[in-house]
Amino acid sequence: MSELGFDGVVSRRTVLLGGAAFGVAAFADAALPPKAEAVAMEFDPVNANQEDTITLPDGYTWHVVASWGDPLWSSGNAFDSTSRGTAESQAMAFGDNNDGMSCFAVGNRTLLAVNNEYTNPMIVWGNRASQRYENEDDIRKGMNAHGVSMMEIRRGAQGWQVVKDSPLNRRITPDTPMDITGPGRGHDLLKTREDPQAVLALGTFNNCGNGRTPWGTYLTCEENFHSYFHSPSNPDWTPTDALKRYGVKASNDRYGWATIAERFDPALEPNEPNRCGYIVEIDPANPIARPRKHTAMGRFKHENCEMVVARDGHIVAYMGDDERGEHLYKFVSSKVYRRGMDNPSTLLEDGTLYAARFDENGTGVWLELTPETTGMDTAEICIHTRQAATAVGATTMDRPEWVTANPKAIEAYCCLTNNKNRGKSGQPVNAVNPRPNNQYGQIVRWIPAQGNHSNQEFKWDLFVMAGNPTVYQDAYSGSSNITPENMFNSPDGLAFDSQGRLWIQTDGNYSNAGDFAGMGNNQMLLADARTRSIRRFLVGPRECEVTGITWSPDRTTMFVGIQHPGERNPDTCHFPDGGMSIPRSSVIAVEKPGWFGLGRAAIG
C-alpha cells in the first residue's frame, strides 16, 4: 500500500481524470510518515443496514438523553406529538435537529451544550395539511427550536437524563442579545436601524458544528444563515454581489421569519445578513453572560471550529466553509495564550485569518488575508471573508466540513463531504479534490511545518477516499482502506478522542441503491490514524444524519447526535419512541464501562 492508500487505483484514476497529475509519483513528496501510535479498536464492526434504530457492536448500550421538545424546566409541557408544541412550549424545551455539542464539568455538575441547527417543515408543522407555517405562533415555534440548548445532565438509574430547573439550563435562540467583537464591531456594514452602533446583534441560528476553548467556553458555528432572509416587502429586491456570494435572495421563504421580524427582510435591512455567519462564544458556567460574536474569526458558512494551542502559544482555530467550491480557513491569535490569564476571550478578537492553498505536490500554504494581500480593509476581510480568500487564490474545496486535530500527533484532518460541481462551474479537478462529480467525499490530512500549527507551510495527503467497491473498480471504488465491509459516503462529523482514535460521522445518501448500494443508513466509524484501518461502529435510524460527538467528564460515556430521522418520509421513521410516533432528533448516550478509556483530552 502506498502512503496515500491509492495502490491499484491510481493509474486508472489518472486516466479517468483526463491526465490530471494524480499518480503516486506526483505525491512522493507529500507522503506523511504516521507519527501517532496505533490505537485499540476492540469491537466487532457492525453491518450496514436500514433499520429504524441504533445499531452498535455487541456489549454496547444506548439510551436517549434528550429529544426535540423535551422540557428543560418543570414548568414546561411534555412534548405533544399531536400539536408538536407551541412557541411557548418550545421556548422551554430542547431544540430541534441537534448537531455539534460539547460536555463540560461545571463544579460537580455536568453540562451538555448542544447546537439546534434548523427545523424540518414536514415534521415541525407536519400536523398541518400544508406542512408549512400558517400563523405567527408557527413561525415563533420554529424560531424557538433554533439556536443552542444548554442543560445540566446527571446519570441515574435510567442513565443520563436532563436535570430540570438546573440553574445552568438555558435556551439561546434567534432573539438572544449578543455582543459583536473584533474588527467588525462598529463597522458600517454591520449597522442597522435597531443597532446603529453595530455593537449588539440579536440571536444565532443554523448552528452546525461546534468547538471549545482552552479556557472552558463553548463555540457554536453559524452555517446556512442565508435561508432565513427573504423579502415580503419587495419580492423584486435584488441582492448585492456580496450578498449573492452568501446565497441571500428575496425568495428564501422556508421559515417565514421576515413576515414577523423586519430584520430578516434584506430589502428593509440590507446589513442584517452581514451580522450572521460567525463563531459565537458562550460561557457554559455563567447563564447570564452575554454570548459573543467574534468577527475576527471570519464570516462564512461555518461547519465547526477546532481550536488548539500552537507550539508557540498562539491560539489556532481551523474552520471549514461548508459550500461547494468554498475554502478551508484558520485563525491565529495575535497574542499568546497563558493558563489563568485574565479575559482569554479577547484572544479571539484580534488575529489573522488564513485560507488554505493545497498544491499538487502534497505541500500547501496558508495564505494570509490582510489588506496588503486582498485590497480590503481588516473589517471587510472579516465580513466578506469568502471574497478575501478568492482574492488570494485559495483552493476551492469539496465542501469542507468538520476539522479535528490529533491529540497524539501534530496533524489535523478535514472532511470534504462531496461536490457535484467538481470538474465544472469553475471548480477544476485537482490533487486534493480529485474526483469530478464527487458524490462520495474524502478526508484530507495535513501536518504543519516544524510541528507548529501557527506556521503557514504544511504537507498534506488524503487519509481516505470514500467510495463503493461493490459498484466500481476504479477511482470511485475508494482508496485501499475502503472495503465492502466498511464503505460509506459523505464524511461530515469528525473528532479525535484523547487516545488518538478518529471518529467519522456521515451525512450522505441513504438510499442503499445504485451508486450507494450496500451502504445503508448514515453511520459512525472509527479509524486508526496510523494504520488507516476503518471499522463501522454505529448505524443510525432511517433517513438520519449522525452528527455531534462528545464525552462525559469521567470518560465512560460517549454522547452522539441523531439529526433529522425520517427527514424525507416521516411516516416511515419512528425514532426514538417507536410505535407510530413521529421522528424526533435526539442526543443518545453510548456506553460500555471502561472501553472508552480516557476519552477526549482537553485542548492544550
Coordinates of C-alpha atoms in Angstrom, one line a residue:
M1 CA 0.0 0.0 0.0
S2 CA 1.3 3.5 -0.8
E3 CA 1.4 6.1 1.9
L4 CA -1.7 7.6 0.4
G5 CA -3.5 4.3 0.2
F6 CA -4.2 4.5 -3.6
D7 CA -2.4 1.3 -4.6
G8 CA -4.1 -0.4 -7.6
V9 CA -6.4 2.5 -8.2
V10 CA -4.0 5.4 -9.0
S11 CA -3.2 4.5 -12.6
R12 CA -6.8 4.1 -13.6
R13 CA -7.8 7.3 -11.8
T14 CA -5.0 9.2 -13.6
V15 CA -6.6 8.2 -16.9
L16 CA -10.1 8.8 -15.7
L17 CA -9.3 12.4 -14.7
G18 CA -8.1 13.2 -18.2
G19 CA -4.4 13.3 -17.5
A20 CA -4.5 15.1 -14.2
A21 CA -1.3 14.7 -12.2
F22 CA -2.6 12.3 -9.7
G23 CA -0.3 9.3 -9.7
V24 CA 1.9 8.1 -6.8
A25 CA 4.9 10.0 -8.2
A26 CA 3.0 13.3 -8.0
F27 CA 2.6 12.7 -4.3
A28 CA 6.0 11.3 -3.4
D29 CA 7.0 14.5 -1.5
A30 CA 3.6 14.6 0.2
A31 CA 3.7 11.2 1.8
L32 CA 3.3 11.7 5.6
P33 CA 5.0 9.2 7.9
P34 CA 2.5 8.4 10.6
K35 CA 3.6 9.9 13.9
A36 CA 0.7 8.6 16.1
E37 CA 0.7 5.2 17.7
A38 CA -1.7 2.5 16.7
V39 CA -4.9 2.6 18.7
A40 CA -7.2 0.0 20.1
M41 CA -10.4 -0.9 18.2
E42 CA -11.6 -3.7 20.3
F43 CA -15.0 -4.4 18.8
D44 CA -16.6 -6.4 16.0
P45 CA -17.7 -4.0 13.3
V46 CA -21.4 -3.8 12.7
N47 CA -23.0 -4.4 9.3
A48 CA -24.6 -1.6 7.2
N49 CA -28.4 -1.8 7.5
Q50 CA -31.6 0.2 7.0
E51 CA -33.1 -0.5 10.4
D52 CA -35.1 2.2 12.3
T53 CA -32.9 2.1 15.4
I54 CA -29.4 2.4 16.7
T55 CA -27.1 -0.5 15.8
L56 CA -24.0 -1.0 17.9
P57 CA -21.4 -3.7 18.4
D58 CA -22.2 -6.5 20.9
G59 CA -21.7 -5.3 24.5
Y60 CA -22.6 -1.7 23.9
T61 CA -25.8 0.0 25.0
W62 CA -27.5 3.3 24.2
H63 CA -30.3 5.4 25.6
V64 CA -31.9 8.7 24.8
V65 CA -30.6 11.7 26.8
A66 CA -32.9 14.4 25.2
S67 CA -35.2 14.7 22.2
W68 CA -36.7 17.6 20.4
G69 CA -39.4 19.1 22.5
D70 CA -38.4 17.6 25.9
P71 CA -38.8 20.3 28.5
L72 CA -35.8 21.7 30.4
W73 CA -37.9 23.2 33.2
S74 CA -40.7 21.6 35.2
S75 CA -43.0 24.4 34.2
G76 CA -42.6 23.4 30.6
N77 CA -45.1 21.0 28.9
A78 CA -44.2 17.4 27.9
F79 CA -43.9 17.0 24.1
D80 CA -47.2 16.8 22.4
S81 CA -46.9 14.6 19.3
T82 CA -50.3 15.8 18.0
S83 CA -49.8 19.6 18.2
R84 CA -46.0 19.2 18.1
G85 CA -45.8 22.1 20.6
T86 CA -46.3 25.8 20.5
A87 CA -44.0 28.8 20.5
E88 CA -44.4 28.9 24.3
S89 CA -43.7 25.2 24.9
Q90 CA -40.7 25.2 22.5
A91 CA -39.1 28.2 24.3
M92 CA -38.9 25.9 27.4
A93 CA -37.7 22.8 25.6
F94 CA -34.8 21.1 23.9
G95 CA -34.4 22.5 20.4
D96 CA -34.7 20.6 17.1
N97 CA -32.2 19.0 14.8
N98 CA -29.3 18.8 17.2
D99 CA -25.8 19.0 15.7
G100 CA -22.5 19.8 17.3
M101 CA -22.1 19.5 21.1
S102 CA -19.7 19.6 24.0
C103 CA -19.8 18.3 27.6
F104 CA -18.4 20.5 30.4
A105 CA -17.7 19.9 34.1
V106 CA -19.0 22.9 36.0
G107 CA -18.1 22.3 39.6
N108 CA -19.7 19.0 40.4
R109 CA -22.3 19.4 37.7
T110 CA -22.2 18.1 34.1
L111 CA -23.4 20.4 31.4
L112 CA -24.2 19.4 27.9
A113 CA -24.2 22.2 25.3
V114 CA -26.0 21.3 22.0
N115 CA -26.5 23.1 18.8
N116 CA -30.0 23.1 17.3
E117 CA -29.4 23.7 13.6
Y118 CA -32.8 24.0 11.9
T119 CA -36.4 22.7 11.6
N120 CA -37.9 20.4 9.0
P121 CA -41.3 21.8 7.9
M122 CA -42.6 18.3 7.2
I123 CA -42.0 17.4 10.9
V124 CA -42.3 20.6 12.9
W125 CA -45.5 21.6 11.0
G126 CA -46.3 18.1 9.8
N127 CA -49.6 18.1 11.6
R128 CA -50.9 20.7 9.1
A129 CA -52.1 19.7 5.7
S130 CA -49.9 22.4 4.2
Q131 CA -46.8 21.2 6.1
R132 CA -45.9 24.9 6.3
Y133 CA -46.2 27.7 8.8
E134 CA -49.8 29.1 8.9
N135 CA -49.7 31.7 11.6
E136 CA -47.3 33.7 13.8
D137 CA -47.2 31.1 16.5
D138 CA -46.0 28.5 14.0
I139 CA -43.2 30.9 12.9
R140 CA -42.1 31.6 16.5
K141 CA -42.2 27.9 17.4
G142 CA -39.8 27.3 14.6
M143 CA -37.6 30.2 15.7
N144 CA -37.5 28.9 19.3
A145 CA -36.4 25.5 18.1
H146 CA -33.2 27.0 16.7
G147 CA -30.0 28.1 18.5
V148 CA -28.4 26.3 21.4
S149 CA -29.7 24.2 24.3
M150 CA -27.6 24.4 27.4
M151 CA -28.6 21.8 30.0
E152 CA -27.4 20.0 33.1
I153 CA -27.4 16.2 32.8
R154 CA -27.0 13.6 35.5
R155 CA -26.5 9.9 35.5
G156 CA -29.1 7.9 37.4
A157 CA -30.9 4.6 37.4
Q158 CA -32.3 5.4 33.9
G159 CA -28.9 6.6 32.6
W160 CA -28.0 10.1 31.7
Q161 CA -31.0 12.5 31.9
V162 CA -31.7 16.2 31.9
V163 CA -31.8 17.9 35.3
K164 CA -34.9 20.0 35.0
D165 CA -34.8 23.5 36.6
S166 CA -31.0 23.4 36.9
P167 CA -29.5 26.9 37.2
L168 CA -27.3 26.0 34.3
N169 CA -30.2 25.3 31.9
R170 CA -30.5 27.9 29.2
R171 CA -32.0 28.3 25.7
I172 CA -30.2 30.6 23.3
T173 CA -32.3 31.5 20.3
P174 CA -32.5 33.9 17.3
D175 CA -33.7 36.6 19.7
T176 CA -30.8 36.3 22.3
P177 CA -28.7 39.5 22.6
M178 CA -25.0 39.0 21.7
D179 CA -22.0 41.3 21.8
I180 CA -20.2 41.9 18.5
T181 CA -16.5 41.8 18.9
G182 CA -13.4 42.3 16.8
P183 CA -12.8 44.4 13.6
G184 CA -16.5 44.3 12.6
R185 CA -17.7 45.9 15.7
G186 CA -19.0 49.4 14.9
H187 CA -18.4 49.0 11.1
D188 CA -20.8 50.5 8.7
L189 CA -21.5 47.1 7.1
L190 CA -23.0 45.9 10.4
K191 CA -25.1 48.9 11.3
T192 CA -28.9 48.5 11.3
R193 CA -31.9 50.6 12.4
E194 CA -32.1 48.5 15.6
D195 CA -28.4 48.7 16.2
P196 CA -27.0 51.9 14.7
Q197 CA -23.7 51.5 16.6
A198 CA -23.1 47.9 15.3
V199 CA -22.3 46.6 18.8
L200 CA -25.2 44.2 19.7
A201 CA -26.6 41.5 17.5
L202 CA -29.8 39.5 18.1
G203 CA -29.6 35.8 18.0
T204 CA -27.8 32.8 16.5
F205 CA -29.3 30.2 14.2
N206 CA -28.5 27.4 11.8
N207 CA -25.8 26.4 14.3
C208 CA -24.0 23.5 12.8
G209 CA -20.7 22.2 14.2
N210 CA -19.1 23.4 17.4
G211 CA -15.8 23.8 19.2
R212 CA -14.5 24.6 22.7
T213 CA -11.8 26.9 24.0
P214 CA -8.8 26.0 26.3
W215 CA -10.4 28.2 28.9
G216 CA -13.6 26.2 29.0
T217 CA -16.1 28.1 26.9
Y218 CA -18.4 26.7 24.1
L219 CA -18.1 27.8 20.4
T220 CA -21.2 27.5 18.2
C221 CA -20.9 27.9 14.5
E222 CA -23.4 29.7 12.2
E223 CA -23.7 28.0 8.9
N224 CA -26.6 28.4 6.3
F225 CA -27.9 31.7 7.6
H226 CA -28.9 32.8 4.1
S227 CA -32.0 30.5 4.3
Y228 CA -33.7 32.8 6.8
F229 CA -33.7 36.0 4.8
H230 CA -36.5 36.8 2.3
S231 CA -38.3 40.0 1.3
P232 CA -42.1 40.1 1.7
S233 CA -41.9 43.8 1.3
N234 CA -40.3 43.7 -2.1
P235 CA -40.2 40.4 -3.9
D236 CA -38.3 42.0 -6.7
W237 CA -35.5 43.1 -4.4
T238 CA -32.0 42.2 -5.9
P239 CA -29.1 41.4 -3.6
T240 CA -25.7 42.9 -4.0
D241 CA -22.9 40.8 -5.4
A242 CA -21.5 40.5 -1.8
L243 CA -24.8 39.1 -0.6
K244 CA -25.2 36.8 -3.6
R245 CA -21.9 35.2 -2.7
Y246 CA -23.5 34.1 0.5
G247 CA -26.8 32.9 -1.1
V248 CA -29.1 35.7 0.2
K249 CA -32.1 36.4 -2.1
A250 CA -35.6 37.6 -1.9
S251 CA -37.3 34.2 -2.3
N252 CA -35.9 32.2 0.6
D253 CA -39.3 31.8 2.3
R254 CA -38.8 28.5 4.1
Y255 CA -39.3 29.7 7.6
G256 CA -41.3 32.9 7.3
W257 CA -39.2 34.9 9.8
A258 CA -39.3 38.1 7.8
T259 CA -43.1 38.1 7.9
I260 CA -42.9 38.8 11.7
A261 CA -39.5 40.4 12.1
E262 CA -38.3 43.1 9.6
R263 CA -34.7 42.5 10.4
F264 CA -34.9 39.3 8.2
D265 CA -36.1 41.3 5.2
P266 CA -32.9 42.4 3.4
A267 CA -34.8 45.0 1.3
L268 CA -35.5 46.8 4.6
E269 CA -32.3 45.8 6.5
P270 CA -29.6 45.0 3.9
N271 CA -26.9 44.8 6.5
E272 CA -28.6 42.2 8.8
P273 CA -27.2 39.2 6.8
N274 CA -23.7 40.7 7.4
R275 CA -24.3 40.1 11.1
C276 CA -24.7 36.3 10.6
G277 CA -22.2 33.6 9.8
Y278 CA -19.8 33.9 12.7
I279 CA -18.3 31.9 15.6
V280 CA -20.2 32.6 18.7
E281 CA -18.7 32.0 22.2
I282 CA -20.9 31.1 25.1
D283 CA -19.8 30.6 28.8
P284 CA -21.5 27.4 30.0
A285 CA -20.8 28.2 33.6
N286 CA -22.4 31.6 33.6
P287 CA -26.0 31.5 32.3
I288 CA -26.4 35.3 32.5
A289 CA -23.3 36.0 30.5
R290 CA -24.0 37.5 27.0
P291 CA -22.7 35.4 24.1
R292 CA -20.1 37.0 21.8
K293 CA -20.0 37.0 18.0
H294 CA -16.3 37.0 17.1
T295 CA -16.0 38.8 13.7
A296 CA -12.2 38.4 13.7
M297 CA -12.6 34.7 13.1
G298 CA -14.3 35.4 9.7
R299 CA -17.8 35.3 8.2
F300 CA -18.8 32.3 6.1
K301 CA -20.9 29.2 6.4
H302 CA -19.1 27.7 9.4
E303 CA -19.1 24.0 9.9
N304 CA -17.2 23.6 13.1
C305 CA -14.2 25.2 14.9
E306 CA -11.3 23.1 16.0
M307 CA -9.1 25.1 18.4
V308 CA -5.6 24.2 19.5
V309 CA -2.8 25.9 21.3
A310 CA 0.1 26.0 18.9
R311 CA 3.7 25.2 20.0
D312 CA 4.5 28.9 20.1
G313 CA 1.5 29.6 22.4
H314 CA -0.8 31.2 19.9
I315 CA -4.5 30.1 19.6
V316 CA -5.2 28.5 16.3
A317 CA -8.7 27.8 15.1
Y318 CA -9.3 25.6 12.0
M319 CA -12.7 26.2 10.2
G320 CA -14.4 24.9 7.1
D321 CA -16.8 26.7 4.9
D322 CA -19.5 24.2 4.0
E323 CA -20.4 25.0 0.5
R324 CA -19.3 23.6 -2.9
G325 CA -16.2 25.3 -4.1
E326 CA -15.5 27.3 -0.9
H327 CA -12.5 27.3 1.3
L328 CA -10.7 26.0 4.4
Y329 CA -9.6 28.6 6.9
K330 CA -7.6 29.1 10.0
F331 CA -7.4 31.9 12.6
V332 CA -4.2 32.7 14.5
S333 CA -4.4 34.9 17.5
S334 CA -2.2 38.0 17.7
K335 CA -1.3 37.3 21.3
V336 CA -0.3 34.1 23.1
Y337 CA -2.5 32.1 25.5
R338 CA -1.4 31.6 29.1
R339 CA -3.4 29.4 31.5
G340 CA -5.1 31.5 34.1
M341 CA -4.8 34.8 32.1
D342 CA -7.4 37.4 32.5
N343 CA -10.1 37.7 29.8
P344 CA -8.8 35.0 27.5
S345 CA -11.8 35.5 25.2
T346 CA -10.1 38.7 23.9
L347 CA -7.6 36.4 22.1
L348 CA -10.4 35.7 19.6
E349 CA -11.0 39.4 19.0
D350 CA -7.6 40.1 17.4
G351 CA -5.7 37.9 15.0
T352 CA -5.0 36.9 11.4
L353 CA -7.2 34.9 9.1
Y354 CA -5.7 32.5 6.5
A355 CA -7.1 30.4 3.7
A356 CA -5.5 27.2 2.5
R357 CA -3.9 26.5 -0.8
F358 CA -3.2 22.8 -1.5
D359 CA -0.5 22.4 -4.1
E360 CA -0.3 19.4 -6.4
N361 CA 2.9 18.0 -4.9
G362 CA 1.5 17.4 -1.5
T363 CA 2.6 20.7 0.1
G364 CA 0.5 23.6 1.0
V365 CA 0.4 27.2 2.2
W366 CA -1.9 29.1 4.5
L367 CA -2.4 32.4 2.6
E368 CA -2.6 35.4 4.8
L369 CA -5.8 37.5 4.4
T370 CA -4.6 41.1 5.0
P371 CA -5.2 44.5 3.5
E372 CA -2.0 44.1 1.5
T373 CA -2.9 40.7 0.1
T374 CA -6.6 41.3 -0.6
G375 CA -7.1 45.0 -1.2
M376 CA -9.7 45.1 1.5
D377 CA -9.6 46.7 4.9
T378 CA -9.4 44.4 8.0
A379 CA -13.1 44.7 8.9
E380 CA -14.1 43.9 5.3
I381 CA -11.9 40.8 5.3
C382 CA -13.8 39.6 8.4
I383 CA -17.2 40.4 7.0
H384 CA -16.6 39.4 3.3
T385 CA -14.2 36.5 4.1
R386 CA -15.1 34.5 1.0
Q387 CA -14.2 37.3 -1.3
A388 CA -10.9 37.8 0.6
A389 CA -10.0 34.1 0.2
T390 CA -10.8 34.2 -3.5
A391 CA -8.6 37.3 -3.9
V392 CA -5.5 35.5 -2.6
G393 CA -6.1 32.3 -4.7
A394 CA -7.1 29.8 -2.0
T395 CA -8.1 26.3 -3.2
T396 CA -11.7 25.7 -3.9
M397 CA -12.7 22.6 -1.9
D398 CA -15.3 19.9 -1.9
R399 CA -17.4 21.3 0.9
P400 CA -15.0 21.5 3.9
E401 CA -16.9 20.3 6.9
W402 CA -15.6 19.2 10.4
V403 CA -12.0 19.7 11.2
T404 CA -10.2 17.9 14.0
A405 CA -6.7 17.8 15.4
N406 CA -4.9 14.7 16.7
P407 CA -4.0 15.0 20.4
K408 CA -1.3 12.3 19.9
A409 CA 0.4 13.9 16.9
I410 CA 0.8 17.4 15.3
E411 CA -1.6 16.9 12.5
A412 CA -5.2 17.9 11.5
Y413 CA -7.9 16.4 9.4
C414 CA -10.9 17.8 7.4
C415 CA -13.9 16.0 5.9
L416 CA -14.6 17.1 2.3
T417 CA -18.0 15.6 2.1
N418 CA -19.0 15.7 -1.6
N419 CA -19.3 18.1 -4.5
K420 CA -21.5 17.6 -7.6
N421 CA -19.9 20.7 -9.2
R422 CA -16.3 19.4 -9.1
G423 CA -15.0 19.4 -12.6
K424 CA -17.3 22.2 -13.8
S425 CA -18.5 25.6 -12.7
G426 CA -15.0 27.0 -12.3
Q427 CA -14.0 24.2 -9.9
P428 CA -11.3 22.2 -11.7
V429 CA -10.3 18.7 -10.6
N430 CA -7.1 18.9 -8.6
A431 CA -5.0 16.8 -6.3
V432 CA -6.9 17.4 -3.1
N433 CA -10.3 17.3 -4.9
P434 CA -9.5 14.6 -7.4
R435 CA -13.0 13.4 -8.5
P436 CA -15.3 15.1 -10.9
N437 CA -18.9 15.0 -9.7
N438 CA -17.7 13.9 -6.3
Q439 CA -20.6 12.0 -4.7
Y440 CA -18.6 10.0 -2.1
G441 CA -16.2 12.5 -0.5
Q442 CA -12.8 12.2 1.2
I443 CA -10.8 13.2 4.3
V444 CA -7.7 15.3 3.9
R445 CA -4.9 15.4 6.5
W446 CA -2.1 17.9 7.0
I447 CA 1.0 18.3 9.1
P448 CA 2.2 21.9 9.9
A449 CA 5.8 22.8 9.3
Q450 CA 8.1 22.4 12.4
G451 CA 5.2 20.8 14.3
N452 CA 3.6 24.2 14.9
H453 CA 0.0 24.8 14.0
S454 CA 0.6 28.5 13.6
N455 CA 3.1 28.1 10.7
Q456 CA 2.0 28.9 7.2
E457 CA 3.5 25.9 5.4
F458 CA 2.3 22.3 5.6
K459 CA 2.4 18.9 4.0
W460 CA -0.8 17.0 3.2
D461 CA -2.3 13.8 1.9
L462 CA -5.6 12.1 1.6
F463 CA -6.3 9.9 4.5
V464 CA -9.3 8.2 2.8
M465 CA -11.3 8.4 -0.4
A466 CA -14.8 7.2 0.3
G467 CA -16.4 5.0 -2.3
N468 CA -18.2 1.9 -3.3
P469 CA -16.0 -1.1 -4.3
T470 CA -19.1 -3.2 -4.8
V471 CA -20.2 -0.9 -7.7
Y472 CA -17.0 0.5 -9.1
Q473 CA -13.5 -0.9 -9.6
D474 CA -11.9 2.5 -10.4
A475 CA -11.5 5.9 -8.9
Y476 CA -14.9 5.7 -7.4
S477 CA -14.3 2.5 -5.5
G478 CA -12.3 4.5 -3.0
S479 CA -8.8 4.2 -1.5
S480 CA -7.4 0.9 -0.4
N481 CA -8.7 1.3 3.1
I482 CA -12.3 1.2 1.8
T483 CA -13.8 -2.3 1.5
P484 CA -17.3 -3.7 1.1
E485 CA -17.3 -4.2 4.9
N486 CA -16.7 -0.5 5.9
M487 CA -17.8 1.6 2.9
F488 CA -19.5 4.9 3.4
N489 CA -20.2 8.2 1.7
S490 CA -20.2 11.8 2.6
P491 CA -18.0 12.0 5.7
D492 CA -19.2 15.0 7.7
G493 CA -18.6 14.9 11.5
L494 CA -15.0 14.2 12.6
A495 CA -13.4 14.1 16.1
F496 CA -10.5 12.6 17.9
D497 CA -10.8 11.2 21.4
S498 CA -7.8 11.5 23.7
Q499 CA -6.5 8.1 22.8
G500 CA -6.0 9.2 19.2
R501 CA -9.0 7.4 17.9
L502 CA -10.6 9.1 14.9
W503 CA -14.4 9.1 14.8
I504 CA -16.1 9.7 11.4
Q505 CA -19.8 10.5 11.1
T506 CA -21.7 10.6 7.8
D507 CA -24.4 12.7 6.3
G508 CA -24.9 11.3 2.9
N509 CA -27.1 9.3 0.6
Y510 CA -29.0 6.6 2.5
S511 CA -30.9 5.1 -0.5
N512 CA -28.9 1.9 -0.3
A513 CA -29.3 1.6 -4.1
G514 CA -27.4 2.3 -7.2
D515 CA -24.1 4.0 -6.5
F516 CA -24.9 3.7 -2.8
A517 CA -25.9 0.0 -2.8
G518 CA -24.8 -1.7 0.4
M519 CA -24.1 1.5 2.4
G520 CA -27.4 1.6 4.3
N521 CA -28.3 4.3 6.7
N522 CA -25.8 7.0 7.8
Q523 CA -23.3 5.8 10.3
M524 CA -20.3 6.4 12.6
L525 CA -17.0 4.7 12.0
L526 CA -13.7 4.5 13.9
A527 CA -10.3 5.0 12.2
D528 CA -6.7 4.4 13.3
A529 CA -4.7 7.4 12.2
R530 CA -1.5 5.4 11.9
T531 CA -2.7 2.3 10.1
R532 CA -5.7 3.9 8.2
S533 CA -7.8 1.0 9.3
I534 CA -11.5 1.9 9.5
R535 CA -14.4 0.0 11.2
R536 CA -18.1 0.7 11.3
F537 CA -19.1 1.3 14.9
L538 CA -22.7 2.6 14.7
V539 CA -25.6 2.8 12.3
G540 CA -28.3 5.3 12.8
P541 CA -32.1 5.1 12.1
R542 CA -33.7 5.8 8.8
E543 CA -33.0 9.0 7.0
C544 CA -30.9 10.5 9.8
E545 CA -27.6 12.2 9.9
V546 CA -25.2 11.1 12.6
T547 CA -23.6 14.3 13.8
G548 CA -22.1 15.7 17.0
I549 CA -19.9 13.8 19.5
T550 CA -18.6 14.4 22.9
W551 CA -17.6 12.5 26.1
S552 CA -18.7 12.7 29.7
P553 CA -16.1 14.2 32.1
D554 CA -15.5 10.8 33.6
R555 CA -14.9 9.4 30.1
T556 CA -17.2 6.5 30.5
T557 CA -19.9 7.7 28.1
M558 CA -20.0 8.9 24.6
F559 CA -22.8 11.3 23.5
V560 CA -23.8 11.1 19.9
G561 CA -26.3 13.2 17.9
I562 CA -29.0 11.8 15.7
Q563 CA -30.3 14.5 13.5
H564 CA -33.4 14.7 11.2
P565 CA -34.5 11.0 11.4
G566 CA -37.2 10.5 8.8
E567 CA -36.4 13.8 7.1
R568 CA -38.0 12.9 3.7
N569 CA -40.5 10.3 4.7
P570 CA -41.5 10.9 8.3
D571 CA -44.2 8.2 8.2
T572 CA -41.5 5.5 7.7
C573 CA -39.4 6.5 10.7
H574 CA -40.5 6.4 14.4
F575 CA -37.2 7.0 16.1
P576 CA -36.6 7.2 19.1
D577 CA -40.0 6.4 20.6
G578 CA -41.2 3.6 18.3
G579 CA -44.7 2.6 17.6
M580 CA -46.4 5.1 15.4
S581 CA -44.7 8.1 16.9
I582 CA -43.3 11.0 14.9
P583 CA -39.5 11.0 14.4
R584 CA -37.5 13.4 16.7
S585 CA -33.9 14.4 16.6
S586 CA -32.1 13.2 19.7
V587 CA -28.9 13.0 21.7
I588 CA -28.1 9.5 22.7
A589 CA -25.6 8.1 25.3
V590 CA -23.4 5.1 24.3
E591 CA -21.7 3.1 27.0
K592 CA -19.5 0.2 27.7
P593 CA -17.8 0.6 31.0
G594 CA -14.0 1.1 30.6
W595 CA -13.8 0.8 26.8
F596 CA -13.6 4.5 26.1
G597 CA -10.6 4.8 28.3
L598 CA -9.7 8.4 29.0
G599 CA -12.0 9.8 26.3
R600 CA -11.1 13.0 24.5
A601 CA -8.3 15.1 26.0
A602 CA -8.7 18.8 27.0
I603 CA -7.3 21.2 24.4
G604 CA -3.9 22.5 25.3

